[in-house]
């Protein structure tokens, strides 16, 4: 059955009346916080949030214990500690880079930490077990251990590892859909998962290299450890994130697609995963394909251009998000929900930072945090309205819109003046020169 023919986006949803929020303000303010409510609906034990979170933490902790024990058994205690110390070096840099890309609408830290832990422990455990089992099975079946190792690295490892890392993106896409809205979210979540996976894999490779140097008596720049560190940490710390980001882009495009585009929403993640596996296989098989200099050939001809292209794409997507904020929020400003200057300030990262700094200097850290929350809620509101125009939201659009508007209404007294100040200070709003009363000092006045 063929996919339906393309249809133009639906009409933009109507803006709620601002006076209604003013009427409900006192009623909402009287509602206590969830922790203070006396009535709490009874739920099944396994459906409670604390139980689900505890189960996830328990599973990841068990995976961490098992994978770290396996790596320590492979490298030895001293090699494990050396590998751990060296492998952790690129992690803060990669996390900072991905978090910088996510500044327009920062994703919740619990989701990102889950992706990081999943990649480091669960995905790494699945990969090391599956790769070892598949390689041993091929070696036994073909009686060719060398060929089995080559086939395992070139074919088996890319499929297993990219699938394991992509599972974190899939889980957040399915169960934390509200925080997964576009291409940048897919890139950031995939990047965190791959960063965690590369961290654990680097411990194994660097620890094994250190053990080899100990046996051979190598040290200094001529050691295997130094060469492994240069290749994996200095030259290609972005390799695993680069592969998995292709999968994240597929999920991000699926999140942006209209709900009626079911084939596209299913096919795009699979296409991204296939591209990730293909690039990973090319990277692992560079030596077999291009000889002793294959690593440098693939690095210069494929990896660097793809990295540059994806970097440009993600930065362009971030700027597109800012333009979406600037185009969707004026409708709410016209209805009275935001000050006229707020959409202009919210569509500039410099103005956002200036608004938080102004609130912090004037009213203290709590006010700065309130302005930051206002900016996040306003951005989510703009993206929600944009997805509604594209037909990519569910039936709970009105409830979600009212929830976000209520959060903005609660913080309007602090955020409104701060954003107006930032819009004027950054030149996004033209400030007319002050009027001068010439009659007050006119020497020719009669």
PDB file of N, CA and C in Angstrom, residues 126-175:
ATOM      1  N   UNK A 126      26.918  -5.487  25.683  1.00  0.00           N
ATOM      2  CA  UNK A 126      26.326  -6.228  24.559  1.00  0.00           C
ATOM      3  C   UNK A 126      27.347  -6.415  23.449  1.00  0.00           C
ATOM      4  N   UNK A 127      28.118  -5.355  23.156  1.00  0.00           N
ATOM      5  CA  UNK A 127      29.076  -5.423  22.056  1.00  0.00           C
ATOM      6  C   UNK A 127      30.193  -6.424  22.338  1.00  0.00           C
ATOM      7  N   UNK A 128      30.756  -6.379  23.546  1.00  0.00           N
ATOM      8  CA  UNK A 128      31.893  -7.258  23.826  1.00  0.00           C
ATOM      9  C   UNK A 128      31.467  -8.725  23.855  1.00  0.00           C
ATOM     10  N   UNK A 129      30.257  -9.010  24.346  1.00  0.00           N
ATOM     11  CA  UNK A 129      29.778 -10.395  24.370  1.00  0.00           C
ATOM     12  C   UNK A 129      29.416 -10.870  22.964  1.00  0.00           C
ATOM     13  N   UNK A 130      28.656 -10.052  22.231  1.00  0.00           N
ATOM     14  CA  UNK A 130      28.210 -10.458  20.899  1.00  0.00           C
ATOM     15  C   UNK A 130      29.381 -10.570  19.924  1.00  0.00           C
ATOM     16  N   UNK A 131      30.302  -9.599  19.983  1.00  0.00           N
ATOM     17  CA  UNK A 131      31.455  -9.654  19.072  1.00  0.00           C
ATOM     18  C   UNK A 131      32.314 -10.882  19.335  1.00  0.00           C
ATOM     19  N   UNK A 132      32.563 -11.174  20.610  1.00  0.00           N
ATOM     20  CA  UNK A 132      33.382 -12.336  20.949  1.00  0.00           C
ATOM     21  C   UNK A 132      32.710 -13.628  20.516  1.00  0.00           C
ATOM     22  N   UNK A 133      31.417 -13.740  20.790  1.00  0.00           N
ATOM     23  CA  UNK A 133      30.692 -14.958  20.417  1.00  0.00           C
ATOM     24  C   UNK A 133      30.684 -15.153  18.900  1.00  0.00           C
ATOM     25  N   UNK A 134      30.396 -14.057  18.154  1.00  0.00           N
ATOM     26  CA  UNK A 134      30.316 -14.178  16.702  1.00  0.00           C
ATOM     27  C   UNK A 134      31.673 -14.508  16.092  1.00  0.00           C
ATOM     28  N   UNK A 135      32.736 -13.879  16.604  1.00  0.00           N
ATOM     29  CA  UNK A 135      34.072 -14.141  16.061  1.00  0.00           C
ATOM     30  C   UNK A 135      34.494 -15.577  16.326  1.00  0.00           C
ATOM     31  N   UNK A 136      34.251 -16.082  17.540  1.00  0.00           N
ATOM     32  CA  UNK A 136      34.599 -17.460  17.863  1.00  0.00           C
ATOM     33  C   UNK A 136      33.794 -18.453  17.027  1.00  0.00           C
ATOM     34  N   UNK A 137      32.540 -18.151  16.797  1.00  0.00           N
ATOM     35  CA  UNK A 137      31.699 -19.050  15.996  1.00  0.00           C
ATOM     36  C   UNK A 137      32.188 -19.102  14.555  1.00  0.00           C
ATOM     37  N   UNK A 138      32.542 -17.937  13.992  1.00  0.00           N
ATOM     38  CA  UNK A 138      33.039 -17.903  12.613  1.00  0.00           C
ATOM     39  C   UNK A 138      34.377 -18.629  12.509  1.00  0.00           C
ATOM     40  N   UNK A 139      35.254 -18.411  13.511  1.00  0.00           N
ATOM     41  CA  UNK A 139      36.555 -19.093  13.491  1.00  0.00           C
ATOM     42  C   UNK A 139      36.396 -20.598  13.559  1.00  0.00           C
ATOM     43  N   UNK A 140      35.458 -21.082  14.370  1.00  0.00           N
ATOM     44  CA  UNK A 140      35.216 -22.521  14.482  1.00  0.00           C
ATOM     45  C   UNK A 140      34.611 -23.087  13.205  1.00  0.00           C
ATOM     46  N   UNK A 141      33.696 -22.318  12.608  1.00  0.00           N
ATOM     47  CA  UNK A 141      33.010 -22.812  11.415  1.00  0.00           C
ATOM     48  C   UNK A 141      33.912 -22.815  10.187  1.00  0.00           C
ATOM     49  N   UNK A 142      34.816 -21.852  10.104  1.00  0.00           N
ATOM     50  CA  UNK A 142      35.671 -21.730   8.912  1.00  0.00           C
ATOM     51  C   UNK A 142      37.089 -22.227   9.129  1.00  0.00           C
ATOM     52  N   UNK A 143      37.472 -22.517  10.388  1.00  0.00           N
ATOM     53  CA  UNK A 143      38.842 -22.930  10.714  1.00  0.00           C
ATOM     54  C   UNK A 143      39.865 -21.906  10.227  1.00  0.00           C
ATOM     55  N   UNK A 144      39.478 -20.639  10.298  1.00  0.00           N
ATOM     56  CA  UNK A 144      40.363 -19.552   9.851  1.00  0.00           C
ATOM     57  C   UNK A 144      40.285 -18.427  10.872  1.00  0.00           C
ATOM     58  N   UNK A 145      41.043 -18.517  11.977  1.00  0.00           N
ATOM     59  CA  UNK A 145      40.961 -17.480  13.019  1.00  0.00           C
ATOM     60  C   UNK A 145      41.289 -16.082  12.511  1.00  0.00           C
ATOM     61  N   UNK A 146      42.289 -15.947  11.636  1.00  0.00           N
ATOM     62  CA  UNK A 146      42.658 -14.617  11.132  1.00  0.00           C
ATOM     63  C   UNK A 146      41.527 -14.013  10.302  1.00  0.00           C
ATOM     64  N   UNK A 147      40.932 -14.829   9.439  1.00  0.00           N
ATOM     65  CA  UNK A 147      39.808 -14.337   8.654  1.00  0.00           C
ATOM     66  C   UNK A 147      38.608 -14.004   9.509  1.00  0.00           C
ATOM     67  N   UNK A 148      38.407 -14.781  10.576  1.00  0.00           N
ATOM     68  CA  UNK A 148      37.292 -14.506  11.481  1.00  0.00           C
ATOM     69  C   UNK A 148      37.484 -13.175  12.194  1.00  0.00           C
ATOM     70  N   UNK A 149      38.721 -12.881  12.612  1.00  0.00           N
ATOM     71  CA  UNK A 149      38.994 -11.598  13.260  1.00  0.00           C
ATOM     72  C   UNK A 149      38.721 -10.441  12.314  1.00  0.00           C
ATOM     73  N   UNK A 150      39.169 -10.575  11.059  1.00  0.00           N
ATOM     74  CA  UNK A 150      38.951  -9.509  10.084  1.00  0.00           C
ATOM     75  C   UNK A 150      37.469  -9.325   9.779  1.00  0.00           C
ATOM     76  N   UNK A 151      36.759 -10.439   9.595  1.00  0.00           N
ATOM     77  CA  UNK A 151      35.325 -10.362   9.329  1.00  0.00           C
ATOM     78  C   UNK A 151      34.571  -9.801  10.518  1.00  0.00           C
ATOM     79  N   UNK A 152      34.992 -10.187  11.714  1.00  0.00           N
ATOM     80  CA  UNK A 152      34.323  -9.677  12.905  1.00  0.00           C
ATOM     81  C   UNK A 152      34.488  -8.179  13.060  1.00  0.00           C
ATOM     82  N   UNK A 153      35.699  -7.663  12.793  1.00  0.00           N
ATOM     83  CA  UNK A 153      35.939  -6.225  12.935  1.00  0.00           C
ATOM     84  C   UNK A 153      35.257  -5.420  11.848  1.00  0.00           C
ATOM     85  N   UNK A 154      35.173  -5.978  10.638  1.00  0.00           N
ATOM     86  CA  UNK A 154      34.652  -5.211   9.505  1.00  0.00           C
ATOM     87  C   UNK A 154      33.138  -5.305   9.358  1.00  0.00           C
ATOM     88  N   UNK A 155      32.571  -6.466   9.701  1.00  0.00           N
ATOM     89  CA  UNK A 155      31.142  -6.677   9.467  1.00  0.00           C
ATOM     90  C   UNK A 155      30.358  -6.801  10.772  1.00  0.00           C
ATOM     91  N   UNK A 156      30.807  -7.683  11.647  1.00  0.00           N
ATOM     92  CA  UNK A 156      30.032  -7.966  12.859  1.00  0.00           C
ATOM     93  C   UNK A 156      30.042  -6.779  13.811  1.00  0.00           C
ATOM     94  N   UNK A 157      31.210  -6.237  14.095  1.00  0.00           N
ATOM     95  CA  UNK A 157      31.324  -5.157  15.072  1.00  0.00           C
ATOM     96  C   UNK A 157      30.500  -3.930  14.702  1.00  0.00           C
ATOM     97  N   UNK A 158      30.548  -3.426  13.462  1.00  0.00           N
ATOM     98  CA  UNK A 158      29.710  -2.258  13.145  1.00  0.00           C
ATOM     99  C   UNK A 158      28.223  -2.497  13.354  1.00  0.00           C
ATOM    100  N   UNK A 159      27.745  -3.691  12.968  1.00  0.00           N
ATOM    101  CA  UNK A 159      26.315  -3.974  13.127  1.00  0.00           C
ATOM    102  C   UNK A 159      25.941  -4.053  14.604  1.00  0.00           C
ATOM    103  N   UNK A 160      26.718  -4.791  15.376  1.00  0.00           N
ATOM    104  CA  UNK A 160      26.400  -4.974  16.793  1.00  0.00           C
ATOM    105  C   UNK A 160      26.546  -3.664  17.564  1.00  0.00           C
ATOM    106  N   UNK A 161      27.662  -2.976  17.385  1.00  0.00           N
ATOM    107  CA  UNK A 161      27.937  -1.787  18.181  1.00  0.00           C
ATOM    108  C   UNK A 161      26.978  -0.644  17.851  1.00  0.00           C
ATOM    109  N   UNK A 162      26.716  -0.405  16.574  1.00  0.00           N
ATOM    110  CA  UNK A 162      25.803   0.680  16.227  1.00  0.00           C
ATOM    111  C   UNK A 162      24.373   0.375  16.667  1.00  0.00           C
ATOM    112  N   UNK A 163      23.977  -0.883  16.596  1.00  0.00           N
ATOM    113  CA  UNK A 163      22.640  -1.249  17.089  1.00  0.00           C
ATOM    114  C   UNK A 163      22.546  -1.045  18.595  1.00  0.00           C
ATOM    115  N   UNK A 164      23.599  -1.432  19.326  1.00  0.00           N
ATOM    116  CA  UNK A 164      23.578  -1.288  20.783  1.00  0.00           C
ATOM    117  C   UNK A 164      23.550   0.174  21.186  1.00  0.00           C
ATOM    118  N   UNK A 165      24.339   1.010  20.540  1.00  0.00           N
ATOM    119  CA  UNK A 165      24.332   2.439  20.863  1.00  0.00           C
ATOM    120  C   UNK A 165      23.009   3.087  20.474  1.00  0.00           C
ATOM    121  N   UNK A 166      22.449   2.684  19.352  1.00  0.00           N
ATOM    122  CA  UNK A 166      21.184   3.262  18.890  1.00  0.00           C
ATOM    123  C   UNK A 166      20.023   2.913  19.807  1.00  0.00           C
ATOM    124  N   UNK A 167      20.152   1.852  20.599  1.00  0.00           N
ATOM    125  CA  UNK A 167      19.059   1.479  21.507  1.00  0.00           C
ATOM    126  C   UNK A 167      18.757   2.587  22.492  1.00  0.00           C
ATOM    127  N   UNK A 168      19.775   3.342  22.936  1.00  0.00           N
ATOM    128  CA  UNK A 168      19.534   4.457  23.859  1.00  0.00           C
ATOM    129  C   UNK A 168      18.687   5.535  23.184  1.00  0.00           C
ATOM    130  N   UNK A 169      18.987   5.840  21.921  1.00  0.00           N
ATOM    131  CA  UNK A 169      18.209   6.837  21.181  1.00  0.00           C
ATOM    132  C   UNK A 169      16.773   6.360  21.003  1.00  0.00           C
ATOM    133  N   UNK A 170      16.612   5.086  20.688  1.00  0.00           N
ATOM    134  CA  UNK A 170      15.273   4.531  20.497  1.00  0.00           C
ATOM    135  C   UNK A 170      14.458   4.595  21.780  1.00  0.00           C
ATOM    136  N   UNK A 171      15.055   4.242  22.910  1.00  0.00           N
ATOM    137  CA  UNK A 171      14.322   4.246  24.177  1.00  0.00           C
ATOM    138  C   UNK A 171      13.860   5.654  24.551  1.00  0.00           C
ATOM    139  N   UNK A 172      14.727   6.633  24.391  1.00  0.00           N
ATOM    140  CA  UNK A 172      14.325   8.006  24.708  1.00  0.00           C
ATOM    141  C   UNK A 172      13.287   8.495  23.710  1.00  0.00           C
ATOM    142  N   UNK A 173      13.424   8.112  22.442  1.00  0.00           N
ATOM    143  CA  UNK A 173      12.449   8.490  21.424  1.00  0.00           C
ATOM    144  C   UNK A 173      11.070   7.932  21.749  1.00  0.00           C
ATOM    145  N   UNK A 174      11.013   6.730  22.296  1.00  0.00           N
ATOM    146  CA  UNK A 174       9.730   6.099  22.582  1.00  0.00           C
ATOM    147  C   UNK A 174       9.137   6.542  23.911  1.00  0.00           C
ATOM    148  N   UNK A 175       9.966   6.656  24.964  1.00  0.00           N
ATOM    149  CA  UNK A 175       9.443   6.855  26.309  1.00  0.00           C
ATOM    150  C   UNK A 175       9.658   8.262  26.864  1.00  0.00           C
TER     151      UNK A 175
END
